[in-house]
């Protein structure tokens, strides 16, 4: 098995597409403006992994099930993205209008400094920077 991507179901596809493409800076591999592209669907990449955006009602219709609730619980899943400098990245994302959930915080037990934000549909995103070994050692 090989992990491929995460599919995010969205109720506001255009806002989510702009967020992941323009604010988060992911590369569009295939989108609505690509040759053969379709409205309400995009595949973006971040390193070796992908984030697929799809209108929630289109996905539900394809499965023949009711459309899921419009706002996901921000704690059902978290997309975790490593960055070089969590403080600088957090400040940049918030300055672009990203909704903040938790400002940068040291988490010694996780060996990381993290910050949490959401995309326009409420999907939780954690950005983090690894803490140096000295920062994760409990004080005596």
Short mmCIF file of C-alpha atoms in Angstrom, two decimals:
data_model
loop_
_atom_site.label_atom_id
_atom_site.label_comp_id
_atom_site.label_asym_id
_atom_site.label_seq_id
_atom_site.Cartn_x
_atom_site.Cartn_y
_atom_site.Cartn_z
CA UNK A 1 0.00 0.00 0.00
CA UNK A 2 1.00 3.58 -0.60
CA UNK A 3 -0.77 6.64 0.78
CA UNK A 4 -1.85 8.86 -2.09
CA UNK A 5 -3.90 11.82 -0.94
CA UNK A 6 -6.63 13.23 1.27
CA UNK A 7 -9.96 14.19 -0.29
CA UNK A 8 -11.55 17.22 1.34
CA UNK A 9 -15.25 17.61 0.72
CA UNK A 10 -16.17 21.24 0.40
CA UNK A 11 -19.34 23.28 0.42
CA UNK A 12 -17.60 26.37 -0.98
CA UNK A 13 -15.33 24.92 -3.62
CA UNK A 14 -14.13 28.26 -5.02
CA UNK A 15 -13.04 29.57 -1.60
CA UNK A 16 -11.33 26.27 -0.74
CA UNK A 17 -9.57 26.11 -4.11
CA UNK A 18 -8.24 29.66 -3.72
CA UNK A 19 -7.18 28.91 -0.12
CA UNK A 20 -5.17 25.77 -0.93
CA UNK A 21 -3.73 27.21 -4.16
CA UNK A 22 -3.08 30.85 -3.22
CA UNK A 23 -2.82 30.99 0.59
CA UNK A 24 -1.23 27.60 1.33
CA UNK A 25 0.76 27.65 -1.92
CA UNK A 26 0.06 24.10 -3.10
CA UNK A 27 0.75 23.21 -6.71
CA UNK A 28 -2.30 22.58 -8.89
CA UNK A 29 -1.85 19.27 -10.68
CA UNK A 30 -5.41 19.37 -12.04
CA UNK A 31 -8.09 21.94 -11.47
CA UNK A 32 -11.21 23.50 -12.93
CA UNK A 33 -9.05 25.77 -15.10
CA UNK A 34 -6.89 22.88 -16.40
CA UNK A 35 -7.50 21.45 -19.89
CA UNK A 36 -10.38 19.02 -19.42
CA UNK A 37 -10.98 20.35 -15.90
CA UNK A 38 -14.41 20.26 -14.35
CA UNK A 39 -16.08 22.71 -11.97
CA UNK A 40 -15.94 21.64 -8.33
CA UNK A 41 -12.88 19.38 -8.52
CA UNK A 42 -9.15 19.92 -8.06
CA UNK A 43 -6.05 17.91 -7.21
CA UNK A 44 -3.19 19.83 -5.59
CA UNK A 45 0.16 18.55 -4.45
CA UNK A 46 2.42 19.16 -1.48
CA UNK A 47 5.61 17.16 -1.84
CA UNK A 48 4.71 13.53 -2.49
CA UNK A 49 1.17 13.80 -1.12
CA UNK A 50 -1.94 15.34 -2.58
CA UNK A 51 -5.01 17.19 -1.43
CA UNK A 52 -8.05 16.57 -3.53
CA UNK A 53 -10.92 19.05 -3.35
CA UNK A 54 -14.40 18.00 -4.33
CA UNK A 55 -17.82 19.50 -3.82
CA UNK A 56 -19.50 17.56 -1.03
CA UNK A 57 -22.80 17.32 -2.89
CA UNK A 58 -21.06 15.97 -6.03
CA UNK A 59 -19.33 13.24 -4.01
CA UNK A 60 -22.53 12.33 -2.17
CA UNK A 61 -24.44 12.17 -5.47
CA UNK A 62 -21.78 9.86 -6.96
CA UNK A 63 -22.24 7.51 -3.99
CA UNK A 64 -26.01 7.87 -3.91
CA UNK A 65 -26.03 9.06 -0.30
CA UNK A 66 -27.25 12.27 1.38
CA UNK A 67 -24.90 15.25 1.30
CA UNK A 68 -22.81 15.35 4.51
CA UNK A 69 -23.18 18.21 7.00
CA UNK A 70 -21.84 21.50 5.64
CA UNK A 71 -19.36 22.18 8.45
CA UNK A 72 -17.04 19.39 9.60
CA UNK A 73 -16.13 19.07 13.22
CA UNK A 74 -12.69 20.62 13.39
CA UNK A 75 -11.51 17.75 15.58
CA UNK A 76 -12.56 14.77 13.48
CA UNK A 77 -9.35 14.91 11.44
CA UNK A 78 -6.30 17.16 11.28
CA UNK A 79 -4.06 17.74 8.27
CA UNK A 80 -0.50 18.06 9.59
CA UNK A 81 2.05 20.04 7.59
CA UNK A 82 5.71 20.52 8.53
CA UNK A 83 7.09 24.01 7.88
CA UNK A 84 10.54 25.57 8.34
CA UNK A 85 9.36 28.24 10.80
CA UNK A 86 5.95 27.76 12.39
CA UNK A 87 5.84 31.30 13.82
CA UNK A 88 6.61 32.99 10.49
CA UNK A 89 4.29 30.69 8.53
CA UNK A 90 1.46 31.18 11.02
CA UNK A 91 1.87 34.98 10.89
CA UNK A 92 1.85 34.92 7.08
CA UNK A 93 -1.24 32.70 6.87
CA UNK A 94 -3.17 34.76 9.43
CA UNK A 95 -2.23 37.98 7.59
CA UNK A 96 -3.84 36.46 4.48
CA UNK A 97 -7.12 35.98 6.37
CA UNK A 98 -6.74 32.37 7.49
CA UNK A 99 -8.85 31.54 10.56
CA UNK A 100 -6.66 30.87 13.58
CA UNK A 101 -7.58 28.20 16.10
CA UNK A 102 -4.40 28.22 18.24
CA UNK A 103 -1.33 30.42 17.97
CA UNK A 104 2.16 28.83 17.93
CA UNK A 105 2.78 26.82 21.08
CA UNK A 106 5.66 24.60 22.21
CA UNK A 107 4.53 21.00 22.73
CA UNK A 108 7.56 19.25 24.28
CA UNK A 109 5.78 15.89 24.53
CA UNK A 110 5.10 16.03 20.78
CA UNK A 111 8.64 17.34 20.17
CA UNK A 112 7.12 20.12 18.10
CA UNK A 113 6.05 23.74 18.07
CA UNK A 114 2.57 23.81 16.56
CA UNK A 115 -0.16 26.18 15.45
CA UNK A 116 -3.66 25.33 14.28
CA UNK A 117 -5.73 27.01 11.56
CA UNK A 118 -8.68 26.01 9.38
CA UNK A 119 -9.49 26.13 5.70
CA UNK A 120 -12.69 27.90 4.55
CA UNK A 121 -14.76 24.74 5.15
CA UNK A 122 -13.46 24.30 8.70
CA UNK A 123 -10.99 21.47 8.07
CA UNK A 124 -8.33 21.70 10.78
CA UNK A 125 -4.72 22.19 9.68
CA UNK A 126 -1.79 21.92 12.05
CA UNK A 127 1.49 23.47 10.99
CA UNK A 128 4.55 22.50 12.97
CA UNK A 129 8.29 22.81 13.33
CA UNK A 130 10.31 20.14 15.09
CA UNK A 131 11.73 21.26 18.42
CA UNK A 132 15.45 20.87 19.08
CA UNK A 133 16.33 18.01 21.44
CA UNK A 134 17.17 20.44 24.26
CA UNK A 135 13.65 21.91 24.00
CA UNK A 136 12.00 18.54 24.51
CA UNK A 137 13.93 17.44 27.58
CA UNK A 138 11.90 17.91 30.77
CA UNK A 139 13.51 20.28 33.27
CA UNK A 140 14.98 18.59 36.35
#
